[in-house]
CSV table of C-alpha atoms and ligand atoms in Angstrom, one decimal:
chain,number,residue,atom,x,y,z
A,434,MET,CA,0.1,-0.1,0.1
A,435,GLU,CA,1.1,3.3,-1.0
A,436,ILE,CA,0.5,6.0,1.7
A,437,ARG,CA,1.1,8.8,0.0
A,438,SER,CA,-2.3,7.5,-2.1
A,439,LEU,CA,-4.1,7.6,0.5
A,440,VAL,CA,-3.8,11.2,1.2
A,441,LEU,CA,-6.1,14.0,-0.1
A,442,ARG,CA,-4.8,15.9,-2.8
A,443,SER,CA,-5.5,19.0,-0.8
A,444,VAL,CA,-2.7,18.0,1.4
A,445,LYS,CA,-0.5,16.6,-1.4
A,446,ALA,CA,-0.1,19.6,-2.8
A,447,LEU,CA,1.3,20.7,0.4
A,448,SER,CA,5.0,21.1,2.0
A,449,ALA,CA,5.0,21.3,5.9
A,450,TYR,CA,5.6,24.6,7.3
A,451,GLU,CA,9.1,25.1,8.4
A,452,ALA,CA,9.8,27.3,11.0
A,453,LYS,CA,13.3,27.3,10.6
A,454,ASN,CA,15.6,27.4,13.9
A,455,ILE,CA,18.8,29.5,12.4
A,456,PRO,CA,21.7,29.8,15.0
A,457,CYS,CA,22.4,33.6,15.8
A,458,ARG,CA,23.4,35.6,18.6
A,459,ILE,CA,20.7,38.3,17.8
A,460,LYS,CA,16.7,36.8,16.5
A,461,LEU,CA,15.0,39.4,14.7
A,462,ASP,CA,13.2,37.5,12.5
A,463,ALA,CA,10.0,36.0,14.1
A,464,ASN,CA,8.1,39.3,15.2
A,465,GLU,CA,7.9,38.2,18.8
A,466,SER,CA,8.7,40.7,21.9
A,467,PRO,CA,12.3,40.9,22.9
A,468,TYR,CA,11.6,40.9,26.8
A,469,ASN,CA,10.8,38.1,28.7
A,470,LEU,CA,9.1,38.4,31.8
A,471,SER,CA,9.8,41.0,34.5
A,472,SER,CA,11.2,39.2,37.9
A,473,GLU,CA,7.9,40.6,39.4
A,474,ASP,CA,5.5,38.7,36.7
A,475,MET,CA,7.8,35.4,36.9
A,476,ASP,CA,7.2,35.2,40.4
A,477,ILE,CA,3.8,35.6,39.9
A,478,VAL,CA,4.0,32.6,37.3
A,479,ARG,CA,5.9,30.1,39.8
A,480,ASN,CA,3.3,30.9,42.3
A,481,SER,CA,0.2,29.8,40.5
A,482,LEU,CA,1.8,26.7,39.4
A,483,SER,CA,1.6,24.9,42.6
A,484,SER,CA,-2.5,24.8,42.8
A,485,LEU,CA,-2.9,23.6,39.6
A,486,GLU,CA,-4.5,20.3,38.6
A,487,PHE,CA,-2.1,18.7,36.3
A,488,ASN,CA,-4.0,15.9,36.1
A,489,ARG,CA,-7.4,17.1,35.5
A,490,TYR,CA,-8.3,18.7,31.8
A,491,PRO,CA,-8.8,22.6,31.6
A,492,ASP,CA,-11.1,24.1,31.4
A,493,PRO,CA,-13.0,23.4,28.2
A,494,GLN,CA,-14.4,26.5,27.8
A,495,ALA,CA,-11.4,29.0,29.8
A,496,ARG,CA,-14.5,31.2,31.2
A,497,LYS,CA,-12.1,32.7,33.9
A,498,LEU,CA,-9.8,33.9,30.7
A,499,ARG,CA,-12.3,35.1,28.7
A,500,ALA,CA,-13.7,37.2,31.6
A,501,VAL,CA,-10.6,38.7,32.3
A,502,LEU,CA,-10.4,39.7,28.5
A,503,ALA,CA,-14.1,40.4,28.4
A,504,ARG,CA,-13.1,43.1,30.4
A,505,ARG,CA,-10.0,44.4,28.8
A,506,TYR,CA,-11.5,44.6,25.4
A,507,LYS,CA,-14.8,45.8,26.8
A,508,VAL,CA,-16.3,43.4,25.4
A,509,LYS,CA,-19.1,40.3,26.7
A,510,GLN,CA,-17.5,37.2,26.9
A,511,SER,CA,-19.8,35.6,25.2
A,512,GLN,CA,-18.1,37.8,22.4
A,513,ILE,CA,-14.6,35.9,22.7
A,514,LEU,CA,-13.2,32.8,21.5
A,515,LEU,CA,-9.7,31.5,22.3
A,516,GLY,CA,-7.4,29.9,19.8
A,517,ASN,CA,-4.1,28.1,20.4
A,518,GLY,CA,-2.5,31.1,18.7
A,519,SER,CA,-4.1,33.1,16.1
A,520,ASP,CA,-3.3,30.4,13.7
A,521,GLU,CA,-5.7,27.8,15.5
A,522,LEU,CA,-8.3,30.8,15.1
A,523,ILE,CA,-7.9,31.3,11.7
A,524,SER,CA,-7.9,27.3,11.1
A,525,MET,CA,-11.5,27.7,12.7
A,526,LEU,CA,-12.9,30.6,10.9
A,527,ILE,CA,-12.3,28.4,7.7
A,528,ALA,CA,-13.7,24.8,9.3
A,529,CYS,CA,-16.8,27.5,10.0
A,530,PHE,CA,-17.1,29.1,6.9
A,531,GLY,CA,-15.2,27.2,4.3
A,532,GLY,CA,-14.5,29.2,0.9
A,533,PRO,CA,-13.2,30.8,-1.1
A,534,VAL,CA,-11.0,32.7,1.3
A,535,LEU,CA,-10.5,36.1,-0.2
A,536,TYR,CA,-7.2,38.4,1.1
A,537,PRO,CA,-4.5,40.4,-0.5
A,538,VAL,CA,-1.3,39.9,-1.3
A,539,PRO,CA,1.6,40.3,0.4
A,540,THR,CA,-0.1,39.0,3.6
A,541,PHE,CA,0.0,36.7,6.7
A,542,SER,CA,1.4,33.6,4.9
A,543,MET,CA,-1.1,31.4,7.4
A,544,TYR,CA,-4.6,32.6,5.5
A,545,GLY,CA,-3.1,31.1,2.2
A,546,ILE,CA,-1.5,27.7,3.7
A,547,ILE,CA,-4.7,27.3,6.2
A,548,ALA,CA,-7.3,27.6,3.4
A,549,LYS,CA,-5.4,25.1,0.8
A,550,ALA,CA,-4.7,22.4,3.7
A,551,ALA,CA,-8.8,22.6,4.1
A,552,GLY,CA,-9.0,22.4,0.3
A,553,ARG,CA,-10.9,25.6,-0.7
A,554,ARG,CA,-10.1,27.6,-2.5
A,555,GLN,CA,-7.8,31.3,-2.6
A,556,VAL,CA,-8.1,34.4,-3.9
A,557,GLU,CA,-5.6,36.9,-3.5
A,558,VAL,CA,-5.7,39.9,-4.5
A,559,LYS,CA,-2.7,42.6,-5.4
A,560,LEU,CA,-2.3,45.1,-3.0
A,561,ASP,CA,-1.7,49.1,-4.6
A,562,ASN,CA,1.5,50.6,-4.6
A,563,ASP,CA,1.2,51.8,-1.1
A,564,PHE,CA,1.0,48.6,0.3
A,565,ASP,CA,-2.7,49.7,0.9
A,566,ILE,CA,-5.8,47.4,0.0
A,567,ASP,CA,-6.7,48.2,-3.7
A,568,THR,CA,-10.7,48.5,-3.4
A,569,GLY,CA,-11.5,48.6,-7.4
A,570,ARG,CA,-10.0,45.5,-8.0
A,571,MET,CA,-10.9,43.8,-4.6
A,572,LEU,CA,-14.4,45.1,-4.8
A,573,ALA,CA,-14.2,43.5,-8.2
A,574,ASP,CA,-13.0,40.3,-7.0
A,575,ILE,CA,-15.3,39.6,-4.1
A,576,LYS,CA,-18.6,40.3,-6.5
A,577,ARG,CA,-16.9,37.4,-9.1
A,578,VAL,CA,-15.7,35.1,-6.3
A,579,ASN,CA,-18.2,35.3,-3.7
A,580,PRO,CA,-15.5,34.6,-1.0
A,581,LYS,CA,-17.3,33.4,2.2
A,582,LEU,CA,-14.3,35.0,3.9
A,583,VAL,CA,-12.1,37.7,3.4
A,584,PHE,CA,-9.1,38.2,5.9
A,585,LEU,CA,-7.3,41.8,6.2
A,586,SER,CA,-4.1,41.8,8.8
A,587,SER,CA,-4.1,45.5,9.4
A,588,PRO,CA,-1.3,46.0,10.4
A,589,ASN,CA,-0.2,44.4,8.1
A,590,ASN,CA,2.4,41.6,7.8
A,591,PRO,CA,4.8,41.8,6.4
A,592,THR,CA,4.8,45.4,4.9
A,593,GLY,CA,3.8,46.7,8.1
A,594,ASN,CA,1.3,49.2,7.6
A,595,CYS,CA,-2.5,50.2,8.6
A,596,PHE,CA,-4.9,49.7,5.8
A,597,SER,CA,-6.6,52.9,5.8
A,598,SER,CA,-9.8,52.5,7.8
A,599,GLU,CA,-12.4,53.5,4.8
A,600,ARG,CA,-11.4,50.9,2.7
A,601,VAL,CA,-11.3,48.4,5.5
A,602,LEU,CA,-15.5,49.5,6.4
A,603,GLY,CA,-16.2,49.4,2.5
A,604,ILE,CA,-15.2,45.7,2.3
A,605,ALA,CA,-17.1,45.1,5.4
A,606,LYS,CA,-19.8,46.5,4.0
A,607,THR,CA,-19.9,45.1,0.5
A,608,ALA,CA,-18.7,41.7,1.1
A,609,PRO,CA,-21.5,39.2,1.0
A,610,GLY,CA,-19.4,37.0,3.5
A,611,VAL,CA,-17.0,37.4,6.7
A,612,VAL,CA,-14.6,39.9,7.2
A,613,VAL,CA,-11.7,39.0,9.7
A,614,VAL,CA,-9.5,42.0,10.3
A,615,ASP,CA,-6.5,40.8,12.2
A,616,GLU,CA,-5.0,42.8,14.3
A,617,ALA,CA,-1.9,41.0,15.7
A,618,TYR,CA,-0.2,43.8,15.7
A,619,GLN,CA,-2.4,46.3,16.5
A,620,PRO,CA,-0.9,47.6,19.8
A,621,PHE,CA,2.2,48.9,18.0
A,622,ALA,CA,0.0,51.4,15.5
A,623,ARG,CA,1.3,54.6,16.0
A,624,SER,CA,-1.6,57.2,17.4
A,625,LEU,CA,-4.0,58.3,15.4
A,626,GLY,CA,-6.1,59.7,17.8
A,627,SER,CA,-7.1,58.4,21.7
A,628,ASN,CA,-9.0,55.1,20.5
A,629,VAL,CA,-5.8,53.3,18.7
A,630,ARG,CA,-5.3,50.7,20.8
A,631,ARG,CA,-8.4,49.8,20.5
A,632,GLY,CA,-8.4,49.2,16.3
A,633,PHE,CA,-11.4,48.1,14.9
A,634,LEU,CA,-13.7,46.8,17.9
A,635,PRO,CA,-15.3,49.7,18.8
A,636,LEU,CA,-16.6,49.1,15.3
A,637,LEU,CA,-17.6,45.5,15.9
A,638,LYS,CA,-21.1,47.0,16.7
A,639,ASP,CA,-21.7,48.3,13.8
A,640,TYR,CA,-20.7,45.4,10.8
A,641,ARG,CA,-22.5,42.1,11.9
A,642,ASN,CA,-20.1,40.3,9.4
A,643,MET,CA,-16.7,41.4,11.4
A,644,VAL,CA,-14.2,39.3,13.2
A,645,ILE,CA,-11.9,41.0,15.1
A,646,LEU,CA,-8.4,38.9,15.7
A,647,ARG,CA,-5.9,39.9,18.5
A,648,THR,CA,-2.9,38.0,20.0
A,649,LEU,CA,-0.6,37.8,23.1
A,650,SER,CA,2.2,36.4,20.8
A,651,LYS,CA,3.6,40.0,19.7
A,652,VAL,CA,3.4,41.3,23.5
A,653,GLY,CA,5.5,39.4,25.1
A,654,LEU,CA,3.6,35.9,25.3
A,655,ALA,CA,4.7,34.2,22.5
A,656,SER,CA,5.3,30.8,24.5
A,657,LEU,CA,1.3,30.5,25.7
A,658,ARG,CA,-0.3,30.4,22.3
A,659,LEU,CA,-3.1,32.2,22.9
A,660,GLY,CA,-5.0,33.9,20.0
A,661,ILE,CA,-7.9,35.7,20.7
A,662,MET,CA,-11.2,36.2,18.2
A,663,ILE,CA,-13.5,39.0,19.2
A,664,ALA,CA,-17.2,39.2,17.2
A,665,SER,CA,-21.1,39.1,17.9
A,666,GLU,CA,-22.2,36.3,20.0
A,667,GLU,CA,-24.2,34.8,17.2
A,668,ILE,CA,-19.8,34.7,14.9
A,669,ILE,CA,-18.8,33.5,17.9
A,670,ALA,CA,-21.6,30.5,18.8
A,671,GLU,CA,-20.7,28.8,15.2
A,672,VAL,CA,-17.3,29.0,15.1
A,673,ASN,CA,-16.9,27.7,19.0
A,674,LYS,CA,-19.1,24.3,17.0
A,675,VAL,CA,-15.8,23.4,15.5
A,676,ARG,CA,-13.4,24.1,18.0
A,677,LEU,CA,-12.0,21.2,19.6
A,678,PRO,CA,-12.8,20.8,23.6
A,679,PHE,CA,-9.8,21.4,25.5
A,680,ASN,CA,-7.7,23.7,23.0
A,681,ILE,CA,-6.5,26.1,25.6
A,682,ASN,CA,-4.3,24.0,28.4
A,683,THR,CA,-4.2,24.7,31.7
A,684,LEU,CA,-0.7,25.9,31.9
A,685,SER,CA,-1.8,28.6,29.1
A,686,GLN,CA,-5.0,29.8,31.1
A,687,GLU,CA,-4.1,30.1,34.4
A,688,VAL,CA,-0.1,32.3,33.5
A,689,ALA,CA,-2.6,34.3,31.6
A,690,ILE,CA,-5.5,35.2,34.0
A,691,LYS,CA,-2.6,35.7,36.1
A,692,LEU,CA,-0.6,38.1,34.0
A,693,LEU,CA,-3.2,40.1,32.4
A,694,SER,CA,-5.6,40.4,35.6
A,695,GLY,CA,-3.1,43.1,37.3
A,696,LYS,CA,-2.4,46.2,35.3
A,697,ASP,CA,-0.6,46.0,31.6
A,698,SER,CA,2.8,44.6,32.2
A,699,SER,CA,3.3,45.0,28.4
A,700,ALA,CA,2.2,48.6,28.3
A,701,LYS,CA,5.5,49.9,28.9
A,702,ALA,CA,7.5,47.2,26.6
A,703,VAL,CA,5.3,48.4,23.6
A,704,LYS,CA,6.0,51.9,24.0
A,705,LEU,CA,9.5,51.3,23.8
A,706,ILE,CA,9.2,48.8,21.2
A,707,VAL,CA,7.0,51.7,19.2
A,708,LYS,CA,10.1,54.5,20.2
A,709,GLU,CA,12.6,52.0,19.2
A,710,ARG,CA,10.8,51.6,16.2
A,711,GLU,CA,10.4,54.9,14.9
A,712,ARG,CA,14.4,55.5,15.6
A,713,MET,CA,15.3,52.4,13.7
A,714,PHE,CA,13.0,53.4,10.7
A,715,GLU,CA,15.1,56.7,10.4
A,716,GLU,CA,18.2,54.7,11.2
A,717,ILE,CA,17.6,52.1,8.3
A,718,ALA,CA,16.7,54.8,6.1
A,719,GLU,CA,19.6,56.9,6.5
A,720,VAL,CA,21.9,53.8,5.1
A,721,ASP,CA,22.9,54.6,1.2
A,722,GLY,CA,20.6,52.0,-1.1
A,723,VAL,CA,18.2,51.0,1.5
A,724,VAL,CA,14.4,52.1,1.2
A,725,ALA,CA,12.6,51.8,4.6
A,726,PHE,CA,9.1,51.4,4.8
A,727,PRO,CA,7.0,53.3,7.9
A,728,SER,CA,5.9,50.6,10.3
A,729,ASP,CA,2.7,50.7,12.8
A,730,ALA,CA,3.7,47.1,13.9
A,731,ASN,CA,6.7,45.6,15.9
A,732,PHE,CA,9.0,45.3,12.3
A,733,ILE,CA,10.5,47.3,9.9
A,734,LEU,CA,10.4,46.2,6.2
A,735,PHE,CA,13.3,47.4,4.0
A,736,LYS,CA,14.6,47.0,0.2
A,737,LEU,CA,17.6,47.1,-1.3
A,738,GLU,CA,19.4,45.8,-4.1
A,739,ASP,CA,20.9,42.4,-3.3
A,740,PRO,CA,18.8,41.2,-0.8
A,741,ASN,CA,20.0,37.7,-0.5
A,742,MET,CA,24.0,38.9,0.3
A,743,VAL,CA,22.9,41.4,3.1
A,744,TYR,CA,20.7,38.7,4.5
A,745,ASN,CA,23.9,36.0,4.2
A,746,ARG,CA,26.1,39.0,5.6
A,747,LEU,CA,24.3,39.6,8.7
A,748,LEU,CA,23.8,36.6,9.3
A,749,LYS,CA,27.4,36.0,9.3
A,750,LYS,CA,27.3,38.6,11.6
A,751,GLY,CA,25.0,36.7,14.2
A,752,ILE,CA,22.2,38.7,13.1
A,753,LEU,CA,18.9,37.0,11.8
A,754,VAL,CA,16.1,38.9,10.2
A,755,ARG,CA,13.5,37.6,7.6
A,756,ASN,CA,14.4,37.3,3.8
A,757,LEU,CA,11.4,38.0,2.0
A,758,ASP,CA,12.8,38.5,-1.8
A,759,LYS,CA,10.9,35.7,-2.7
A,760,VAL,CA,7.7,37.5,-1.4
A,761,ILE,CA,8.6,41.1,-2.2
A,762,LYS,CA,11.5,41.1,-4.6
A,763,GLY,CA,14.4,43.0,-2.6
A,764,CYS,CA,13.0,42.8,0.6
A,765,LEU,CA,14.3,42.3,3.7
A,766,ARG,CA,12.2,42.1,7.2
A,767,VAL,CA,13.8,43.1,10.8
A,768,THR,CA,11.5,42.9,14.3
A,769,VAL,CA,12.2,45.5,16.4
A,770,GLY,CA,14.6,44.3,19.3
A,771,THR,CA,16.1,45.7,22.4
A,772,PRO,CA,18.0,49.4,21.8
A,773,GLN,CA,21.4,47.3,21.7
A,774,GLU,CA,20.1,45.0,19.5
A,775,ASN,CA,18.7,47.5,16.9
A,776,SER,CA,21.9,49.4,17.6
A,777,ALA,CA,24.2,46.3,16.7
A,778,PHE,CA,21.8,45.6,13.3
A,779,ILE,CA,22.1,48.8,12.2
A,780,GLU,CA,25.7,49.2,12.3
A,781,ALA,CA,26.2,45.6,10.7
A,782,LEU,CA,23.9,47.1,7.8
A,783,ARG,CA,25.8,50.1,7.1
A,784,MET,CA,29.0,48.0,7.2
A,785,VAL,CA,27.6,45.6,4.5
A,786,MET,CA,26.0,48.2,2.6
A,787,LYS,CA,29.5,50.0,2.4
B,506,LIG,N1,-1.0,37.6,12.4
B,506,LIG,C1,-0.5,37.5,11.8
B,506,LIG,C2,-0.8,39.2,10.8
B,506,LIG,C3,0.8,37.7,12.1
B,506,LIG,O1,1.7,38.4,11.5
B,506,LIG,C4,0.9,36.1,12.6
B,506,LIG,C5,2.0,35.6,13.4
B,506,LIG,N2,2.9,35.8,12.7
B,506,LIG,C6,0.0,35.7,13.5
B,506,LIG,C7,-1.4,35.9,13.2
B,506,LIG,C8,-0.4,34.3,14.4
B,506,LIG,O2,-0.2,34.7,15.6
B,506,LIG,P1,-0.3,33.4,16.8
B,506,LIG,O3,1.0,33.6,17.4
B,506,LIG,O4,-1.4,34.1,17.4
B,506,LIG,O5,-0.8,32.0,16.3
């Protein structure tokens, strides 16, 4: 028996997702926070462990954690669904609503990968020259293919920019299916008003087909794998039907409850990362032969003549960035690290470009 002949056609066409573990001294490739927990928070985590019942299954509904998050996002608990990372929520959304799945490109690769694995049609619509939504093109494609799901990452990975709100809302208004605004990087968005940290959350009540995704991965808790979906009670109840019973493990639930119940201990780190991003942007932009793109996220996309050479020479100096040449010609992406890491990166980039 040939095992491969048993595999679904949609799966045969895939290759396994490779999250590469490349040895380096300064890791600026995965949009993580460079800051581990403070020693106070470490103590909180340690203390919470002794009371856990490791022999029992986790709370299948993660009720306490959802209550904590509901307060944080100012929504009802019944408007929140948790995933093992937002990756899992993307998968649940596609399992629930199916395809076609439409998204602008370049964007976060998992929308396409998960749709493909699920055997759903993917429709990719090019962003415009400013990396914003090309409304004309997107509305035409929406009309043509009638997507069940539209994914909009804003701020967008890997370009770093927010899509303009009017364009996102125009899509939400017109699309016949569910429109997912993936706000993984929203905490880093530049201040455009007092409500910027809330992103599209305040608009949920006006758009019944809108879903918002958040994650703890970019604000210092990537190890917990906690993605947060916020939408109408009706959407949450439907997507909840495809969720596996114990998808959020007890350790992640407990640690997140303890760390998020008090004051927002990630706020200081986020502020520093935003400040460093602005410094890095200016310094990268000043390097001869490099074009940097403005960012609302915790990373910066930049373009140069020979990205493969620069990538390899940075790595030789121990600095790991993401090579996106195959996705956006000539581009590399660097995650904002600690001030020391960022300075080391800038200095290395200057030397390589000389
Ligand atoms: N959405 C976007 C736009 C991302 O860039 C990422 C992480 N790279 C995710 C979602 C997935 O995050 P999580 O760790 O919560 O699965």
